[in-house]
Coordinates of C-alpha atoms in Angstrom, one line a residue:
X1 CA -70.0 179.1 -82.3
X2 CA -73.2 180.7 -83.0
X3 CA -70.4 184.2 -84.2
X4 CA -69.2 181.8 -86.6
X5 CA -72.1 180.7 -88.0
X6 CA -73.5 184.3 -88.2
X7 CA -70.0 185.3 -89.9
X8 CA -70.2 182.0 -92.6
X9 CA -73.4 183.2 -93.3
X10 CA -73.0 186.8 -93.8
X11 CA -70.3 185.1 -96.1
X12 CA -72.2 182.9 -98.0
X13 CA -74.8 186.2 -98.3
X14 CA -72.1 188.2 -99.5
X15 CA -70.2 185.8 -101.6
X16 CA -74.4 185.1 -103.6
X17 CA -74.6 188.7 -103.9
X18 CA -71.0 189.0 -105.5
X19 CA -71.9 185.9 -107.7
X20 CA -75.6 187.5 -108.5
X21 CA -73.9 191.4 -109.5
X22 CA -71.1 189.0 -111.7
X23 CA -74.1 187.1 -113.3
X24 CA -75.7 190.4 -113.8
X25 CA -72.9 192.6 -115.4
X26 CA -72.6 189.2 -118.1
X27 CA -76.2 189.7 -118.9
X28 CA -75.9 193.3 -119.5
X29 CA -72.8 192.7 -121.7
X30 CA -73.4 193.7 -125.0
X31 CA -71.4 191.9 -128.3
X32 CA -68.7 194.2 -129.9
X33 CA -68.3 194.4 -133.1
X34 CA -65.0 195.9 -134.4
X35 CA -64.2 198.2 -137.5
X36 CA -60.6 198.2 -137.3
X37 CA -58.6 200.6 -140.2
X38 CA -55.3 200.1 -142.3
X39 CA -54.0 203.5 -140.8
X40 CA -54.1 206.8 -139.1
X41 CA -56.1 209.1 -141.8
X42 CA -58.6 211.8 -141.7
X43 CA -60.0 209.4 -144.8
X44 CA -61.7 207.0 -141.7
X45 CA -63.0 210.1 -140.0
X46 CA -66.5 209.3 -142.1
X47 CA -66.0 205.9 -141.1
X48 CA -66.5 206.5 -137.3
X49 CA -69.3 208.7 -138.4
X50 CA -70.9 205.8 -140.0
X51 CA -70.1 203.3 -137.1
X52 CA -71.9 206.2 -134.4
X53 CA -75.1 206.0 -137.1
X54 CA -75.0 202.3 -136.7
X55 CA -74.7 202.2 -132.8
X56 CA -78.0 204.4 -132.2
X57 CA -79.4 201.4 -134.4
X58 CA -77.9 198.5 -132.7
X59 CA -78.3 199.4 -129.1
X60 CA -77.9 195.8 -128.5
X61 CA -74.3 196.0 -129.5
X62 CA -71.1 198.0 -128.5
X63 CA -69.7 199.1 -132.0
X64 CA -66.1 200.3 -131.8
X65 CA -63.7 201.9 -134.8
X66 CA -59.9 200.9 -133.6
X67 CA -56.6 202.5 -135.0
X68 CA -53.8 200.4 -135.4
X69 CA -50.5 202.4 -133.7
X70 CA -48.9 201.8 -137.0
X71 CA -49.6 200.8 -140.7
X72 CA -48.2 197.2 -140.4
X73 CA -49.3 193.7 -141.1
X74 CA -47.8 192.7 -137.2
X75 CA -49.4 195.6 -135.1
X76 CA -52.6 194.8 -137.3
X77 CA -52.4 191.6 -136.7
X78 CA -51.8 191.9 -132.9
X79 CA -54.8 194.3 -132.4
X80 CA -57.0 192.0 -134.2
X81 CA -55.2 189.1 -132.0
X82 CA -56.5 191.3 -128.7
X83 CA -60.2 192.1 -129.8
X84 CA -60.3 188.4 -130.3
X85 CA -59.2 187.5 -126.9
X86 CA -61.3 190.4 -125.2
X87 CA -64.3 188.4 -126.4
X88 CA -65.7 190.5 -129.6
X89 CA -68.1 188.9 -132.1
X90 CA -67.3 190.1 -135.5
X91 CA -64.2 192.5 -136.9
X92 CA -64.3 194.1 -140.3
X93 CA -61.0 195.2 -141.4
X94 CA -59.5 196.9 -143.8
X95 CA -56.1 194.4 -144.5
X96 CA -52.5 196.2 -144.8
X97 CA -51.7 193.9 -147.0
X98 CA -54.0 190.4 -147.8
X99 CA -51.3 188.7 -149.5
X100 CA -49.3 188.5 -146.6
X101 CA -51.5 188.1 -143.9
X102 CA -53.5 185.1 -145.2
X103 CA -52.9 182.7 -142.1
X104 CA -53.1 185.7 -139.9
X105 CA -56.6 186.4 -141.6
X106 CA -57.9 183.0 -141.6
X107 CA -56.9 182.8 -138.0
X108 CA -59.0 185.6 -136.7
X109 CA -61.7 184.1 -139.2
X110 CA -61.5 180.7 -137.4
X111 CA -62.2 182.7 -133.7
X112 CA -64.6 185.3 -134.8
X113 CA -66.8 186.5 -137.6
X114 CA -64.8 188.6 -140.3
X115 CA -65.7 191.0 -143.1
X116 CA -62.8 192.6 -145.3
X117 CA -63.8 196.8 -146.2
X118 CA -61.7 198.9 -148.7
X119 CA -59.1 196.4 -149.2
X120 CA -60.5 193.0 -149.7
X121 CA -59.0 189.5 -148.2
X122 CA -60.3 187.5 -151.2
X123 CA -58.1 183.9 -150.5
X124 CA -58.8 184.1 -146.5
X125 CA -61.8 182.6 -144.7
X126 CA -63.8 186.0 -144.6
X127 CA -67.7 186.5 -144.6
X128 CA -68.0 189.5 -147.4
X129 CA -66.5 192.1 -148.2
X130 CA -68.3 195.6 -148.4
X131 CA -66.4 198.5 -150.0
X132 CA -65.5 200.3 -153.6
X133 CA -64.7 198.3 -156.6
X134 CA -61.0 199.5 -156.9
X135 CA -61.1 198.8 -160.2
X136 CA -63.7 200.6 -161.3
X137 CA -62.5 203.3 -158.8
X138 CA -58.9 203.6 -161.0
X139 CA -61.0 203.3 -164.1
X140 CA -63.0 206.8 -163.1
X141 CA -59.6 208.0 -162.6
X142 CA -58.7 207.5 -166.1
X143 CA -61.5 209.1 -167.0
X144 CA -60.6 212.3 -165.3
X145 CA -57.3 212.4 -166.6
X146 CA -58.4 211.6 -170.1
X147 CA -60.8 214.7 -169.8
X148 CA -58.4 216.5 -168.8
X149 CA -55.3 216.4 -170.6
X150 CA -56.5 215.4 -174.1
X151 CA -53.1 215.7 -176.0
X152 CA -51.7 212.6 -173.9
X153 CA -49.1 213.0 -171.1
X154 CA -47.0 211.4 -168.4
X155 CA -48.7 210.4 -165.1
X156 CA -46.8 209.4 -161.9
X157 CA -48.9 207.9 -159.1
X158 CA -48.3 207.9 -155.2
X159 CA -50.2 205.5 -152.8
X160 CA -50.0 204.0 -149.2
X161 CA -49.5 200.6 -149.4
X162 CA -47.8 199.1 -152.9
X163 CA -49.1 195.4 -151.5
X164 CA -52.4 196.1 -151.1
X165 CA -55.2 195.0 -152.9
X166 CA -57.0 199.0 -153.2
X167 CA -53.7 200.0 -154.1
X168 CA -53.1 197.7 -156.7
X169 CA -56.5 197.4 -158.3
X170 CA -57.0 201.3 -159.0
X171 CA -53.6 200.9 -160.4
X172 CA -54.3 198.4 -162.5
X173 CA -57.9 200.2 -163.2
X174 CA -56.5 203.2 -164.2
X175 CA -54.1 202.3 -166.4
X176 CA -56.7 199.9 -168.2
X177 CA -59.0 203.3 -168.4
X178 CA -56.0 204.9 -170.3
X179 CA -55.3 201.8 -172.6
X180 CA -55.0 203.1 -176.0
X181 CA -54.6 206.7 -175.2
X182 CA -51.9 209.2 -175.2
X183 CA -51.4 208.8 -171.8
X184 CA -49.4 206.5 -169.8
X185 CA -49.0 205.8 -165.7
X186 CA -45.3 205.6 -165.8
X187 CA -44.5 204.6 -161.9
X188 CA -46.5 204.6 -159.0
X189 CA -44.0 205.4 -155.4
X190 CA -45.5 203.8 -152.0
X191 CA -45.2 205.7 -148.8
X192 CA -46.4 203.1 -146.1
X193 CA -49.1 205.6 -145.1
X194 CA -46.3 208.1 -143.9
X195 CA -47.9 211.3 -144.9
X196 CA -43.9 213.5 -144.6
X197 CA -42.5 210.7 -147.2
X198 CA -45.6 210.7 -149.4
X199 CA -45.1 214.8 -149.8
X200 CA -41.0 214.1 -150.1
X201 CA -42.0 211.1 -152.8
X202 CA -43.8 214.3 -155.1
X203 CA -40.7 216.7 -154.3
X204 CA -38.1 214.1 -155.2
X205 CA -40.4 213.6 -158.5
X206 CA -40.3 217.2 -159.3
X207 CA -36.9 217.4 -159.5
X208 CA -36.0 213.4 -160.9
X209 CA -39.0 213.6 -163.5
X210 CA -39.5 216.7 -164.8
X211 CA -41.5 215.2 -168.0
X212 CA -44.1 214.4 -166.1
X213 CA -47.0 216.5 -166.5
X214 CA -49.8 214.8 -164.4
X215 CA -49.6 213.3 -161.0
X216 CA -52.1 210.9 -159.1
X217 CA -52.7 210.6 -155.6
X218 CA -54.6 207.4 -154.7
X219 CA -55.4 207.1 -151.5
X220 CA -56.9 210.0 -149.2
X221 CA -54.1 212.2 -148.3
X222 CA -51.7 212.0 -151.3
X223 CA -53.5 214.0 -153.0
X224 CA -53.4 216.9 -150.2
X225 CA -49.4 215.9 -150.5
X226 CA -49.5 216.4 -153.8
X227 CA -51.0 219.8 -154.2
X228 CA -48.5 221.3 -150.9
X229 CA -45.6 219.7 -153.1
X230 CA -47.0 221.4 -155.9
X231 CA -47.5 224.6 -154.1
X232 CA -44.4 225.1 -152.2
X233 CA -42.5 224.8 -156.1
X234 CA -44.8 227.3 -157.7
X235 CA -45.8 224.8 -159.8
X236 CA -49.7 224.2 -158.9
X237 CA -51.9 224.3 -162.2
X238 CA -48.9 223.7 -164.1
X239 CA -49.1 219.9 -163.7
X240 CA -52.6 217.7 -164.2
X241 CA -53.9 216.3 -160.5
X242 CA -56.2 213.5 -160.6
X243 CA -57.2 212.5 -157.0
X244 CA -58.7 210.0 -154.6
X245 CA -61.2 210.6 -151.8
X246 CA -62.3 213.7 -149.9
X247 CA -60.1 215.6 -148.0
X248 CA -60.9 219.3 -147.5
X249 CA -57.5 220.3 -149.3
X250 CA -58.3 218.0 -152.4
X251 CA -62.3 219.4 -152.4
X252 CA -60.4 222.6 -152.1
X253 CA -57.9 221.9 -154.9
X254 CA -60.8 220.9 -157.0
X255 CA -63.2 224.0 -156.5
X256 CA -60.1 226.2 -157.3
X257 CA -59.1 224.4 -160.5
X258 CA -55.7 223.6 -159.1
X259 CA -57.1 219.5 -159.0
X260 CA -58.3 218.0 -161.9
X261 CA -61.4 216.3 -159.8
X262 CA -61.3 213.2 -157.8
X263 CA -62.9 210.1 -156.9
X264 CA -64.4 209.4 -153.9
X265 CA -66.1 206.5 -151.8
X266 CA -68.6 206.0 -149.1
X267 CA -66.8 205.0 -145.8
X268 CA -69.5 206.3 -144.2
X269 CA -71.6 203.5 -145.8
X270 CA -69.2 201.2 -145.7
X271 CA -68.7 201.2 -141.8
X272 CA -72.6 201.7 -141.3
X273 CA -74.0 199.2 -143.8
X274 CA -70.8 197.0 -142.6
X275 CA -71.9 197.4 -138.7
X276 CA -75.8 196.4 -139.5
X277 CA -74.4 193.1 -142.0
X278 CA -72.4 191.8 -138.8
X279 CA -75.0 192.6 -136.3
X280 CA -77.7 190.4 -138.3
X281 CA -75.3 187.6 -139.9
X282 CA -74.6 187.0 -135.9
X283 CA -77.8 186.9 -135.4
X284 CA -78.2 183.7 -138.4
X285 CA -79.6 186.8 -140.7
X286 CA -77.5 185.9 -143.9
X287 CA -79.6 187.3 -146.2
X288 CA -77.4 190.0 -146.9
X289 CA -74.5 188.4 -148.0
X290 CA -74.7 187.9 -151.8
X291 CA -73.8 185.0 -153.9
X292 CA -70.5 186.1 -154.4
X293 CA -69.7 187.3 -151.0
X294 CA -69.0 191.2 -152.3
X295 CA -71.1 194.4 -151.7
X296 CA -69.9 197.2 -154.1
X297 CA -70.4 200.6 -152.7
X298 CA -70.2 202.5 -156.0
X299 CA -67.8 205.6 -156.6
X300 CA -68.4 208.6 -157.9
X301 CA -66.4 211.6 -159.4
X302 CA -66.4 214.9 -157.9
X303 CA -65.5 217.8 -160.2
X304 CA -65.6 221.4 -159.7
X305 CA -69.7 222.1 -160.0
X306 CA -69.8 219.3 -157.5
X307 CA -68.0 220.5 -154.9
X308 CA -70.5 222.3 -152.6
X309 CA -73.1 220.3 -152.5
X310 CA -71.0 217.3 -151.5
X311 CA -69.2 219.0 -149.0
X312 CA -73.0 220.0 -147.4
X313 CA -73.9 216.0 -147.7
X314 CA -70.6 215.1 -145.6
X315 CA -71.3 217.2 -143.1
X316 CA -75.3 216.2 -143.0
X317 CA -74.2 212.8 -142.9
X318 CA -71.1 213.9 -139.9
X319 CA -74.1 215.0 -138.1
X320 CA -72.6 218.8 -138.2

């Protein structure tokens, strides 16, 4: 008898110790807050730079960037659907396409705090939205292709994602931009963020359109598909590039001449401003969150005197 009670006891000992070290590891779990992207690009790369700025800041909270396997509105949807159910407080995403994935949107609103980036949710449930105005962004573009090819011409424009909202807005910004000008955006040809059928979209053009004497890469890597298109057909500096964003071919393109100049936003602000917002709305801090629920980080165009000293601030701000 008296073995027994010496064995419940050790039992009972154990069992308080187990249920102390679970109590424990609760307390010492920190809130996540989630950054989750539209798509594999090396555009986000400054993202996850901004989200590591924003941890050594928030040391009460685990900060995560997450890739979704592929750019759709379903595997989007799923990871957000699995952040949820792992518990994390707050996910700012960058939507595949908003107009589709309202309910989806609204859903993961309803469970958890969420902020739109780069392609805003407008008609959902979200917090804010931090990120370019696309419009303004397309409007810059204009700009650079009205500097640049001042007896008018044809454009043709390649992008991700037709459906979404960043798409769609510098679209329609550049082409206000070139309103009563001798240059028109004829088409713009989608890709799904499939970075061999956004360089095959610029071949195909080469050969189908051979009027066209600029081309317009707007998000991060069409440009760089652009100028290898270019390139491989011997026909770099021969056609007007107007690009988006700041991948090392593009800022390459541009210092050479080759690239008109191109436009580029903040990720890294987005995703580090972005992290802080959640991080003190969760807290009850809303004083960050403006009347009308949108931050604007502004955009800027990069032309060929630019090009070094930019290229010295992304890697300051990469930590390099």
């Amino acid at each position: 008898m008296k073995s027994l009670i010496r064995n419940a006891s050790v039992a009972a000992a154990a069992l308080a110790v187990g249920l102390t070290a679970t109590a424990i590891a609760r307390a010492d779990d920190k809130p996540t807050l989630a950054f989750v992207v539209n798509g594999a690009s090396d555009f986000w790369k400054a993202a996850e730079a901004g989200v590591k700025k924003a941890q050594g800041e928030l040391p009460d909270y685990t900060l995560e960037l997450k890739y979704p396997e592929q750019s759709s509105v379903a595997i989007q949807q799923r990871l957000m659907d699995d952040l949820v159910t792992a518990g994390v407080k707050g996910i700012m995403v960058s939507a595949v396409d908003p107009k589709t994935s309202t309910d989806g949107l609204n859903k993961i609103a309803s469970q958890t705090a969420l902020f739109t980036t780069d392609s805003d949710a407008p008609q959902t449930k979200r917090v804010a939205y931090i990120g370019s105005s696309n419009v303004d962004a397309g409007k810059q573009a204009a700009e650079i292709a009205k500097k640049a090819m001042p007896d008018g011409g044809k454009c043709l424009g390649f992008v991700g994602l037709l459906g979404a909202d960043n798409a769609k807005e510098r679209i329609q910004g550049m082409k206000d931009g070139l309103a009563g000008t001798k240059i028109e955006l004829v088409d713009v040809r989608g890709d799904d963020i499939d970075q061999a059928r956004a360089k095959k979209n610029v071949e195909d053009a080469l050969v189908a359109s051979p009027d066209v004497t600029c081309m317009v890469g707007f998000y991060s890597y069409n440009t760089p598909r652009i100028y290898e298109a270019l390139r491989d057909a011997g026909k770099l500096g021969s056609i007007t590039v107007v690009g988006f964003d700041d991948d090392p071919i593009t800022l390459g393109g541009v210092k050479e001449g080759t690239i008109a100049a191109t436009v580029v936003q903040q990720p890294f602000e987005w995703a580090y401003q972005g992290m802080k917002l959640m991080a003190a709305y969760l807290k009850g801090d809303k004083s960050g969150i403006p009347a009308g629920n949108l931050i604007i980080i502004p955009t800027k165009i990069i032309g060929k005197d630019d090009v070094d000293a930019y290229a010295a601030n992304l890697k300051a701000m990469a930590g390099n």
